[in-house]
Amino acid sequence: TPQRPQEIPFVQQCVKEGGLPIEAGPDLGKPFFRVRKALPIPPENVEEEAIQACGLPQGILGHNHCPGLTVCSNGDLLAMFFSSSRSHKAEYWPNVGLIATRLRFGAEEWDPPSPFFDIPDINDQSVLLWNDNGKIWMFWGGIGLSDVPFKWCVSSDHGSTWSPMRLPFQIGRIGGYTPQPISSAFRDEDGAIYFAMDGLGAHSFLWKSEDEGTTWSDTGRRTGGRHTVFVPLKDGSVVGMGGKSSDINGFMPKSITKDWGKSYEIEKTDFPALASNQRPSFIRLASGRLLFAGDYQNFNGKKPTGVTENGSYVALSDDEGETWTIKKIDAAQPHESKAIPLSEEWAHNGHPHATLGYSVARQSPNGMIHLLTTMNHPCLHFEFNEAWVLGKGEASTSEGSADRTIERIEQHANGTTRAKWSGEIGNDGIFRLNGAEKWSYPDGTLQYEVHWTRGRKTGVEAYWDREGKKSWEWEHAADGKSIWR
C-alpha cells in the first residue's frame, strides 16, 4: 500500500503568520465580559458512539479535561485538553490522548477540536502551554513510560509546527512526583526556566532548566498543596497558591519560596480550600496586578466558616497578594454531573453551585483576560478585563460598527499566494474577521475557504487535502445553526 501524505490536524493549518492588529480590543477603562463555549457537544460529555456518528476523527473522546492555554504571538488562543472515555476511571487508561482547538484572532467561536498527539498504548495528559517571548513551550505528562515525568516540545510559529517530542535528561536527586504538569511556567532573572508539576499527595514542586531544556533538575522541596499555581513576586520570591487537597482551617494554603523552590514557608490565604475536580488559576497581568481565580466551595460543597458566597470567583491584587478585590462570576456553570445523567458517577456528594473545574488563565496583548474551565457542560471560556473585575459599571455587550478595514495577502516561499483574508476594527475597538478567507497549497490548489461576517462564519466552510479531496465542510446558516458534512 503506498504511503499516504501525513494528515496535519486543522488546528495546525491555515495559521496566520502576522499582520493582525493584536493590540486592538475594547476600552480597558470600561468593563467588558463575555462567555464562549470552548468545546462543542459532541464531543464533550457524550458517549463514543455519538462522536463517531457525527464524523469527528478518532482520538476525540467524550471527557476533555486538564486544559493548557496560551496566547500565540499572532493573537490566536491555543488550547489543549487530554481526551478520555467517559468513565471517571478512564483518565489513566492507555487510550488517553491530546486534542487541541484554536480561537483565531478576530473569530467569535473556537474551531472544532482536532486530535493532536497520542503515543500508542501510552497515557498522555495534562498539558502546560507557555508563550516564552514568541516560542511556545508545551509540557505534558501521563503514565505508562517508566521514569519519564514529562515530555516536551516547542513551536516558533504560533503552534503551526512543532519540534520533535523530547524526554527530559534529569540531573541531581529527583523526588517523588506525579507526571502531571500544572499551569505555571516562568524564568528567573538569570534566564533559567521553571515549570510546575504535582508531587505526591497534596504537594507540588518546580522543575528547573538552566540550559534551555537540555537538562532538568528538581528544585527540591514541595509546596503545601496539589495543583499549586505560581507567580514570581517583585521582591524576588515566588508564591504558590493552593491548589487543592489541603487546607489550613478550611482555607487554601500558599507556599512562599525565597530560594526558587529549595524551601517553602506555608501560610493561610483568604480563599476557600479546593478538592477533587478543581484547579485554581494564578497569573501576573501586564498592569502589574495579580489575578487569581477559584471556587468558593470545594468539590463536596464544603467551605470555611465565614464564607457565605457560593460558586466561582476571580480576584485582583494591587499589593502582591496581600489584599484582594473579589468578583463573583455569575456566568459560571455547575459541575457537569448536575447537568447530564451521563456524568452522575462523577458527583459523589457534590453540590449545585458553579465551579471552574480545572481552570487556566492567560492575558492577550490587547489586555483581555482569558479564563478556561472544565468539568462543566460544556467547557467554558470567559473573556474579560480588569475594569469588569473592579466593578466599574456594567459590562459592554453591544457590537460597534466598522471603523477601519484591514486586508492581507500571505505568500508561500515559491511566490504563490498562500492566504488572502480581511477584517475590520469596529468603533468598539474590537477586531473581527470579515469577508472571504481563502488558503492555497504551494502548487496553487485550494486548501481552505470560509466567509466571515463580523467574526462569525457564514455560508459554506470547507477544507481540501493535498490531493484535492474535500475532507469536510460546514454549512453555516444565518440563524446560527451549522450542518457538518
Short mmCIF file of C-alpha atoms in Angstrom, two decimals:
data_model
loop_
_atom_site.label_atom_id
_atom_site.label_comp_id
_atom_site.label_asym_id
_atom_site.label_seq_id
_atom_site.Cartn_x
_atom_site.Cartn_y
_atom_site.Cartn_z
CA THR A 1 0.00 0.00 0.00
CA PRO A 2 1.50 3.35 -0.96
CA GLN A 3 2.16 5.69 1.91
CA ARG A 4 -0.39 8.50 2.21
CA PRO A 5 0.66 12.06 2.96
CA GLN A 6 0.59 12.94 6.62
CA GLU A 7 -2.71 14.45 7.71
CA ILE A 8 -1.91 17.58 9.69
CA PRO A 9 -4.63 18.50 12.24
CA PHE A 10 -6.67 21.56 11.29
CA VAL A 11 -5.58 23.30 14.49
CA GLN A 12 -2.11 23.48 12.86
CA GLN A 13 -3.39 24.55 9.45
CA CYS A 14 -4.22 27.95 7.98
CA VAL A 15 -2.49 29.76 10.83
CA LYS A 16 -1.92 33.42 10.03
CA GLU A 17 1.73 34.42 10.22
CA GLY A 18 1.18 38.07 11.11
CA GLY A 19 -0.40 41.32 10.05
CA LEU A 20 -3.10 41.07 12.70
CA PRO A 21 -3.84 44.07 14.94
CA ILE A 22 -3.28 42.02 18.09
CA GLU A 23 -3.45 45.04 20.41
CA ALA A 24 -6.91 46.02 19.14
CA GLY A 25 -9.58 45.46 21.75
CA PRO A 26 -12.24 47.05 23.94
CA ASP A 27 -11.52 50.14 26.02
CA LEU A 28 -9.66 48.79 29.06
CA GLY A 29 -11.16 51.52 31.23
CA LYS A 30 -14.69 50.21 30.68
CA PRO A 31 -15.97 46.82 31.91
CA PHE A 32 -16.02 44.06 29.31
CA PHE A 33 -17.17 40.48 29.80
CA ARG A 34 -18.26 37.66 27.57
CA VAL A 35 -18.50 33.87 27.68
CA ARG A 36 -17.98 31.29 24.93
CA LYS A 37 -18.30 27.53 24.68
CA ALA A 38 -14.74 26.23 24.46
CA LEU A 39 -15.77 22.80 23.16
CA PRO A 40 -18.87 21.70 21.23
CA ILE A 41 -21.32 18.95 22.17
CA PRO A 42 -20.44 16.41 20.79
CA PRO A 43 -17.72 15.50 21.56
CA GLU A 44 -17.94 16.98 25.03
CA ASN A 45 -19.82 14.85 27.57
CA VAL A 46 -21.23 12.25 25.16
CA GLU A 47 -20.54 8.58 24.50
CA GLU A 48 -18.13 7.47 21.78
CA GLU A 49 -20.97 6.23 19.56
CA ALA A 50 -22.35 9.75 19.28
CA ILE A 51 -18.90 11.16 18.49
CA GLN A 52 -18.39 8.63 15.71
CA ALA A 53 -21.91 9.21 14.36
CA CYS A 54 -21.21 12.90 13.77
CA GLY A 55 -17.99 12.13 11.88
CA LEU A 56 -15.39 13.52 14.27
CA PRO A 57 -11.91 11.96 13.95
CA GLN A 58 -10.77 9.03 16.05
CA GLY A 59 -8.91 10.14 19.14
CA ILE A 60 -11.54 12.70 20.14
CA LEU A 61 -13.40 11.25 23.12
CA GLY A 62 -16.13 12.41 25.49
CA HIS A 63 -14.21 13.55 28.58
CA ASN A 64 -11.92 16.52 27.84
CA HIS A 65 -10.11 17.92 30.83
CA CYS A 66 -7.00 19.47 32.43
CA PRO A 67 -6.52 22.25 29.84
CA GLY A 68 -3.41 24.03 28.71
CA LEU A 69 -3.88 27.51 27.25
CA THR A 70 -1.64 30.12 25.66
CA VAL A 71 -1.95 33.29 23.65
CA CYS A 72 0.07 32.91 20.46
CA SER A 73 2.09 35.86 19.19
CA ASN A 74 -0.33 36.28 16.26
CA GLY A 75 -3.20 36.80 18.72
CA ASP A 76 -4.73 33.32 18.42
CA LEU A 77 -5.66 31.40 21.55
CA LEU A 78 -4.41 27.81 21.54
CA ALA A 79 -5.94 25.31 23.98
CA MET A 80 -5.19 21.63 24.56
CA PHE A 81 -7.02 19.04 26.66
CA PHE A 82 -6.50 15.40 27.40
CA SER A 83 -9.31 13.37 25.86
CA SER A 84 -10.50 10.17 27.51
CA SER A 85 -13.51 7.89 27.60
CA ARG A 86 -16.45 8.98 29.73
CA SER A 87 -15.90 6.77 32.79
CA HIS A 88 -14.35 8.59 35.74
CA LYS A 89 -11.85 5.72 35.89
CA ALA A 90 -10.75 6.27 32.27
CA GLU A 91 -8.39 9.23 32.80
CA TYR A 92 -5.45 6.86 33.25
CA TRP A 93 -6.32 4.39 30.51
CA PRO A 94 -3.78 3.99 27.68
CA ASN A 95 -6.24 5.34 25.07
CA VAL A 96 -5.99 8.85 26.54
CA GLY A 97 -4.52 11.33 24.04
CA LEU A 98 -4.37 15.07 23.49
CA ILE A 99 -6.76 17.22 21.48
CA ALA A 100 -6.36 20.87 20.54
CA THR A 101 -8.51 23.78 19.43
CA ARG A 102 -7.82 27.34 18.34
CA LEU A 103 -9.70 30.61 18.71
CA ARG A 104 -8.34 32.53 15.75
CA PHE A 105 -7.82 36.22 16.39
CA GLY A 106 -10.87 38.05 15.09
CA ALA A 107 -13.15 34.99 15.30
CA GLU A 108 -16.07 34.79 17.70
CA GLU A 109 -16.05 30.99 18.07
CA TRP A 110 -13.44 28.33 18.73
CA ASP A 111 -12.55 25.89 15.96
CA PRO A 112 -13.85 22.33 16.35
CA PRO A 113 -11.26 20.27 18.24
CA SER A 114 -8.61 18.25 16.40
CA PRO A 115 -6.69 15.16 17.54
CA PHE A 116 -3.23 16.48 18.35
CA PHE A 117 -0.91 13.91 19.94
CA ASP A 118 -1.17 10.34 21.16
CA ILE A 119 1.59 7.83 21.87
CA PRO A 120 0.04 4.41 21.10
CA ASP A 121 -0.86 2.46 24.26
CA ILE A 122 0.55 5.25 26.43
CA ASN A 123 -1.46 7.68 28.54
CA ASP A 124 -0.88 11.31 27.50
CA GLN A 125 -2.38 14.11 29.58
CA SER A 126 -2.10 17.40 31.49
CA VAL A 127 -0.71 19.96 29.03
CA LEU A 128 1.04 23.15 30.12
CA LEU A 129 1.41 25.77 27.35
CA TRP A 130 3.71 28.76 27.83
CA ASN A 131 4.48 31.56 25.38
CA ASP A 132 8.10 32.45 26.09
CA ASN A 133 8.55 35.63 24.03
CA GLY A 134 7.25 34.01 20.84
CA LYS A 135 8.42 30.44 21.49
CA ILE A 136 5.61 28.23 22.75
CA TRP A 137 6.73 25.53 25.16
CA MET A 138 4.47 22.51 25.54
CA PHE A 139 4.94 20.28 28.58
CA TRP A 140 2.71 17.29 29.24
CA GLY A 141 2.62 14.16 31.36
CA GLY A 142 0.80 10.86 31.62
CA ILE A 143 1.58 7.37 32.80
CA GLY A 144 2.98 4.34 31.00
CA LEU A 145 6.57 5.44 30.32
CA SER A 146 8.67 4.34 33.28
CA ASP A 147 10.70 7.06 34.98
CA VAL A 148 9.53 9.73 32.50
CA PRO A 149 7.98 12.59 34.48
CA PHE A 150 7.07 14.67 31.44
CA LYS A 151 7.50 15.19 27.71
CA TRP A 152 8.08 18.49 25.94
CA CYS A 153 8.42 20.23 22.59
CA VAL A 154 8.40 23.79 21.25
CA SER A 155 6.86 25.83 18.44
CA SER A 156 8.12 29.08 16.94
CA ASP A 157 5.23 29.64 14.51
CA HIS A 158 2.13 30.00 16.70
CA GLY A 159 1.65 26.26 17.10
CA SER A 160 1.59 25.53 13.37
CA THR A 161 4.64 23.23 13.53
CA TRP A 162 6.43 21.67 16.48
CA SER A 163 9.85 20.31 17.27
CA PRO A 164 10.15 16.55 17.87
CA MET A 165 8.96 15.34 21.26
CA ARG A 166 11.74 15.23 23.83
CA LEU A 167 12.12 13.37 27.10
CA PRO A 168 13.90 15.18 29.95
CA PHE A 169 17.52 14.42 30.76
CA GLN A 170 17.30 14.58 34.55
CA ILE A 171 20.20 15.60 36.75
CA GLY A 172 20.57 15.53 40.51
CA ARG A 173 18.20 13.99 43.01
CA ILE A 174 14.62 13.63 41.78
CA GLY A 175 11.97 13.49 44.50
CA GLY A 176 8.52 11.98 44.37
CA TYR A 177 6.25 13.25 41.62
CA THR A 178 3.01 12.68 39.76
CA PRO A 179 3.58 13.03 35.99
CA GLN A 180 1.16 15.92 35.66
CA PRO A 181 2.35 19.46 34.80
CA ILE A 182 0.15 22.22 36.23
CA SER A 183 -0.24 25.63 34.52
CA SER A 184 2.68 27.86 35.59
CA ALA A 185 6.00 28.44 33.81
CA PHE A 186 8.44 31.35 34.00
CA ARG A 187 12.11 32.38 34.00
CA ASP A 188 14.25 33.81 36.78
CA GLU A 189 16.48 36.87 36.45
CA ASP A 190 19.30 34.68 35.11
CA GLY A 191 17.13 33.13 32.41
CA ALA A 192 16.60 29.71 33.99
CA ILE A 193 13.27 28.05 33.15
CA TYR A 194 10.87 26.81 35.82
CA PHE A 195 7.57 24.99 35.48
CA ALA A 196 5.17 23.46 37.99
CA MET A 197 4.28 19.79 38.45
CA ASP A 198 2.37 17.76 41.02
CA GLY A 199 4.35 15.97 43.67
CA LEU A 200 2.97 13.03 45.61
CA GLY A 201 -0.27 13.55 47.51
CA ALA A 202 -1.14 17.13 48.44
CA HIS A 203 2.11 18.67 47.22
CA SER A 204 3.63 20.33 44.13
CA PHE A 205 7.10 21.44 43.07
CA LEU A 206 9.12 23.21 40.38
CA TRP A 207 11.31 21.75 37.64
CA LYS A 208 14.29 23.87 36.58
CA SER A 209 16.44 24.05 33.44
CA GLU A 210 19.49 26.31 33.19
CA ASP A 211 20.33 25.29 29.61
CA GLU A 212 17.14 25.81 27.57
CA GLY A 213 15.81 22.33 28.24
CA THR A 214 18.95 20.26 27.68
CA THR A 215 18.86 19.14 31.32
CA TRP A 216 16.24 19.37 34.07
CA SER A 217 16.51 19.27 37.85
CA ASP A 218 14.07 19.00 40.74
CA THR A 219 14.36 22.22 42.78
CA GLY A 220 13.99 20.23 45.99
CA ARG A 221 11.13 21.00 48.34
CA ARG A 222 7.35 20.62 47.98
CA THR A 223 4.50 23.09 48.42
CA GLY A 224 1.53 22.79 50.75
CA GLY A 225 -0.98 21.75 48.09
CA ARG A 226 -1.61 19.74 44.95
CA HIS A 227 -2.01 21.69 41.66
CA THR A 228 -0.14 24.68 43.13
CA VAL A 229 -0.05 27.65 40.74
CA PHE A 230 2.95 30.00 40.89
CA VAL A 231 3.87 33.63 40.19
CA PRO A 232 7.26 35.32 40.81
CA LEU A 233 6.85 38.37 43.06
CA LYS A 234 8.54 41.74 42.70
CA ASP A 235 10.74 41.16 45.77
CA GLY A 236 12.41 38.14 44.14
CA SER A 237 10.40 35.48 45.93
CA VAL A 238 7.89 33.12 44.29
CA VAL A 239 4.43 32.48 45.70
CA GLY A 240 2.42 29.34 45.03
CA MET A 241 -1.32 29.41 45.65
CA GLY A 242 -3.14 26.27 46.71
CA GLY A 243 -4.04 24.44 44.79
CA LYS A 244 -6.16 21.59 46.28
CA SER A 245 -6.43 18.59 48.63
CA SER A 246 -5.06 20.51 51.63
CA ASP A 247 -6.24 23.33 53.87
CA ILE A 248 -5.44 25.47 56.88
CA ASN A 249 -8.63 25.80 58.93
CA GLY A 250 -10.66 25.34 55.76
CA PHE A 251 -8.70 27.91 53.76
CA MET A 252 -6.31 27.39 50.87
CA PRO A 253 -2.60 27.44 51.76
CA LYS A 254 0.00 29.50 49.97
CA SER A 255 3.63 28.46 49.70
CA ILE A 256 6.35 31.13 49.51
CA THR A 257 9.88 30.34 48.38
CA LYS A 258 12.75 32.82 48.57
CA ASP A 259 15.26 30.43 47.03
CA TRP A 260 13.44 29.24 43.89
CA GLY A 261 11.93 26.06 45.31
CA LYS A 262 14.66 24.89 47.68
CA SER A 263 12.44 25.69 50.68
CA TYR A 264 8.90 26.97 51.34
CA GLU A 265 7.08 28.89 54.04
CA ILE A 266 3.43 27.81 54.12
CA GLU A 267 0.71 30.23 55.22
CA LYS A 268 -3.09 30.52 55.14
CA THR A 269 -4.79 32.56 52.41
CA ASP A 270 -8.22 34.20 52.48
CA PHE A 271 -9.50 31.85 49.77
CA PRO A 272 -11.50 28.67 50.47
CA ALA A 273 -9.66 25.37 50.04
CA LEU A 274 -10.28 23.24 46.95
CA ALA A 275 -10.50 19.48 46.39
CA SER A 276 -11.12 16.95 43.59
CA ASN A 277 -12.08 18.22 40.12
CA GLN A 278 -10.70 21.68 40.96
CA ARG A 279 -7.58 23.64 39.96
CA PRO A 280 -7.18 27.40 40.54
CA SER A 281 -5.57 29.92 38.18
CA PHE A 282 -2.91 32.49 39.08
CA ILE A 283 -1.07 34.91 36.75
CA ARG A 284 0.53 38.35 36.71
CA LEU A 285 -1.15 40.85 34.40
CA ALA A 286 0.53 43.45 32.20
CA SER A 287 -0.71 46.14 34.61
CA GLY A 288 1.39 44.56 37.37
CA ARG A 289 -1.63 43.26 39.25
CA LEU A 290 -2.00 39.64 40.30
CA LEU A 291 -5.06 37.68 39.15
CA PHE A 292 -6.41 34.63 40.94
CA ALA A 293 -9.48 32.50 40.16
CA GLY A 294 -11.16 29.65 42.00
CA ASP A 295 -14.33 28.40 43.69
CA TYR A 296 -15.97 29.46 46.97
CA GLN A 297 -16.53 25.82 47.93
CA ASN A 298 -14.72 22.56 47.41
CA PHE A 299 -15.97 19.66 45.30
CA ASN A 300 -18.13 18.35 48.15
CA GLY A 301 -19.65 21.75 48.89
CA LYS A 302 -17.57 22.44 51.99
CA LYS A 303 -16.27 25.93 52.74
CA PRO A 304 -14.73 27.59 55.79
CA THR A 305 -16.71 29.40 58.46
CA GLY A 306 -17.46 32.97 57.44
CA VAL A 307 -17.60 32.35 53.69
CA THR A 308 -21.20 32.99 52.62
CA GLU A 309 -20.90 33.08 48.82
CA ASN A 310 -21.29 30.05 46.57
CA GLY A 311 -19.99 29.44 43.06
CA SER A 312 -16.84 30.79 41.39
CA TYR A 313 -14.82 33.98 41.54
CA VAL A 314 -11.93 35.95 40.10
CA ALA A 315 -9.79 38.31 42.18
CA LEU A 316 -7.24 41.09 41.62
CA SER A 317 -4.46 42.28 43.92
CA ASP A 318 -2.53 45.57 43.74
CA ASP A 319 -0.18 44.69 46.61
CA GLU A 320 1.43 41.39 45.62
CA GLY A 321 -1.34 39.27 47.07
CA GLU A 322 -1.70 40.87 50.49
CA THR A 323 -5.27 42.04 49.78
CA TRP A 324 -7.75 41.17 47.03
CA THR A 325 -10.75 42.62 45.20
CA ILE A 326 -13.03 39.64 44.54
CA LYS A 327 -15.69 39.37 41.82
CA LYS A 328 -18.20 36.53 41.61
CA ILE A 329 -18.52 35.01 38.12
CA ASP A 330 -22.29 34.80 37.75
CA ALA A 331 -21.98 33.16 34.32
CA ALA A 332 -20.08 30.17 35.69
CA GLN A 333 -21.90 26.83 35.46
CA PRO A 334 -22.38 23.87 37.83
CA HIS A 335 -20.36 20.68 37.66
CA GLU A 336 -21.34 18.60 34.62
CA SER A 337 -22.72 15.90 36.92
CA LYS A 338 -25.56 18.29 37.77
CA ALA A 339 -26.36 18.89 34.10
CA ILE A 340 -26.36 15.46 32.47
CA PRO A 341 -27.15 11.95 33.78
CA LEU A 342 -24.11 10.57 31.94
CA SER A 343 -21.80 12.32 34.42
CA GLU A 344 -23.62 11.39 37.64
CA GLU A 345 -20.83 8.95 38.57
CA TRP A 346 -18.53 11.98 38.97
CA ALA A 347 -20.83 13.59 41.54
CA HIS A 348 -20.03 11.82 44.83
CA ASN A 349 -21.67 14.12 47.39
CA GLY A 350 -21.45 17.11 45.09
CA HIS A 351 -23.25 20.45 45.30
CA PRO A 352 -25.42 22.50 42.92
CA HIS A 353 -23.16 25.56 42.75
CA ALA A 354 -20.96 26.79 39.91
CA THR A 355 -17.38 25.59 39.51
CA LEU A 356 -14.38 26.44 37.33
CA GLY A 357 -13.26 22.82 37.47
CA TYR A 358 -9.66 22.69 36.26
CA SER A 359 -9.06 26.26 35.14
CA VAL A 360 -6.22 28.09 33.40
CA ALA A 361 -5.82 31.83 32.74
CA ARG A 362 -3.79 33.90 30.29
CA GLN A 363 -3.76 37.53 29.07
CA SER A 364 -3.70 38.78 25.46
CA PRO A 365 -1.66 41.75 24.18
CA ASN A 366 -4.91 43.76 23.98
CA GLY A 367 -5.36 43.42 27.74
CA MET A 368 -8.17 40.88 27.62
CA ILE A 369 -8.00 38.13 30.26
CA HIS A 370 -8.96 34.61 29.22
CA LEU A 371 -10.13 32.02 31.75
CA LEU A 372 -10.79 28.46 30.56
CA THR A 373 -12.83 25.94 32.58
CA THR A 374 -13.54 22.21 32.51
CA MET A 375 -15.99 19.84 34.22
CA ASN A 376 -18.89 21.99 33.02
CA HIS A 377 -21.40 21.14 30.28
CA PRO A 378 -19.56 22.14 28.12
CA CYS A 379 -16.13 23.62 28.98
CA LEU A 380 -16.34 27.42 29.03
CA HIS A 381 -14.13 30.35 28.03
CA PHE A 382 -14.56 33.64 29.91
CA GLU A 383 -13.07 36.79 28.37
CA PHE A 384 -12.99 39.96 30.47
CA ASN A 385 -10.86 42.91 31.55
CA GLU A 386 -9.68 44.30 34.87
CA ALA A 387 -12.35 47.02 34.85
CA TRP A 388 -15.01 44.31 34.96
CA VAL A 389 -13.40 42.65 37.99
CA LEU A 390 -13.10 46.00 39.74
CA GLY A 391 -16.81 46.68 39.16
CA LYS A 392 -16.53 49.92 37.20
CA GLY A 393 -20.07 49.91 35.79
CA GLU A 394 -22.00 47.45 33.62
CA ALA A 395 -20.13 45.23 31.17
CA SER A 396 -20.40 46.11 27.49
CA THR A 397 -22.43 43.68 25.36
CA SER A 398 -23.12 45.68 22.18
CA GLU A 399 -21.15 45.38 18.94
CA GLY A 400 -19.74 48.53 17.40
CA SER A 401 -19.89 49.41 13.72
CA ALA A 402 -16.94 49.12 11.33
CA ASP A 403 -14.33 51.82 11.74
CA ARG A 404 -11.28 50.52 9.79
CA THR A 405 -10.81 47.71 7.25
CA ILE A 406 -7.69 45.51 7.06
CA GLU A 407 -6.79 43.29 4.09
CA ARG A 408 -3.83 40.91 3.97
CA ILE A 409 -2.18 38.52 1.49
CA GLU A 410 0.41 35.91 2.55
CA GLN A 411 2.72 34.11 0.13
CA HIS A 412 4.50 30.76 0.03
CA ALA A 413 8.28 30.64 -0.37
CA ASN A 414 7.80 29.94 -4.09
CA GLY A 415 5.85 33.17 -4.53
CA THR A 416 2.37 31.68 -4.92
CA THR A 417 -0.46 33.05 -2.82
CA ARG A 418 -0.78 31.22 0.50
CA ALA A 419 -3.68 33.12 2.03
CA LYS A 420 -5.95 36.08 1.50
CA TRP A 421 -8.19 37.42 4.23
CA SER A 422 -9.72 40.61 5.58
CA GLY A 423 -11.22 42.05 8.74
CA GLU A 424 -12.32 45.24 10.41
CA ILE A 425 -11.74 47.12 13.61
CA GLY A 426 -15.04 48.40 14.96
CA ASN A 427 -15.59 51.66 16.78
CA ASP A 428 -15.74 49.48 19.90
CA GLY A 429 -12.03 48.74 19.32
CA ILE A 430 -12.54 45.03 18.60
CA PHE A 431 -11.01 43.37 15.52
CA ARG A 432 -13.30 40.91 13.73
CA LEU A 433 -12.62 38.84 10.64
CA ASN A 434 -14.92 39.95 7.84
CA GLY A 435 -15.28 38.85 4.22
CA ALA A 436 -13.82 35.95 2.27
CA GLU A 437 -10.80 34.00 3.53
CA LYS A 438 -9.02 31.58 1.21
CA TRP A 439 -5.91 29.40 1.62
CA SER A 440 -3.99 27.52 -1.10
CA TYR A 441 -1.22 24.92 -1.23
CA PRO A 442 2.17 25.89 -2.78
CA ASP A 443 1.06 24.47 -6.16
CA GLY A 444 -1.96 26.78 -6.16
CA THR A 445 -4.65 24.18 -5.41
CA LEU A 446 -7.33 25.23 -2.95
CA GLN A 447 -6.82 24.21 0.68
CA TYR A 448 -9.47 26.04 2.72
CA GLU A 449 -12.13 28.69 2.34
CA VAL A 450 -14.60 30.37 4.64
CA HIS A 451 -16.64 33.57 4.69
CA TRP A 452 -16.77 35.77 7.76
CA THR A 453 -19.47 38.21 8.81
CA ARG A 454 -18.14 40.30 11.69
CA GLY A 455 -16.26 37.43 13.28
CA ARG A 456 -18.82 34.71 12.60
CA LYS A 457 -18.64 32.08 9.88
CA THR A 458 -21.42 32.26 7.29
CA GLY A 459 -22.15 30.12 4.23
CA VAL A 460 -20.04 27.08 3.41
CA GLU A 461 -16.70 26.48 5.12
CA ALA A 462 -14.63 23.71 3.52
CA TYR A 463 -11.19 22.08 3.67
CA TRP A 464 -9.39 20.05 0.96
CA ASP A 465 -6.38 17.75 1.32
CA ARG A 466 -3.29 17.98 -0.87
CA GLU A 467 -4.79 15.51 -3.34
CA GLY A 468 -7.74 17.83 -3.92
CA LYS A 469 -10.24 15.72 -1.98
CA LYS A 470 -12.67 17.63 0.20
CA SER A 471 -12.02 16.48 3.77
CA TRP A 472 -15.00 18.18 5.40
CA GLU A 473 -17.38 21.09 5.17
CA TRP A 474 -19.61 23.12 7.45
CA GLU A 475 -22.68 24.92 6.20
CA HIS A 476 -23.30 27.88 8.50
CA ALA A 477 -26.85 29.28 8.40
CA ALA A 478 -27.78 32.84 9.34
CA ASP A 479 -29.77 31.61 12.37
CA GLY A 480 -26.62 30.24 13.99
CA LYS A 481 -27.18 26.60 13.11
CA SER A 482 -24.46 24.70 11.24
CA ILE A 483 -24.51 21.39 9.35
CA TRP A 484 -21.33 19.26 9.37
CA ARG A 485 -20.60 17.00 6.42
#
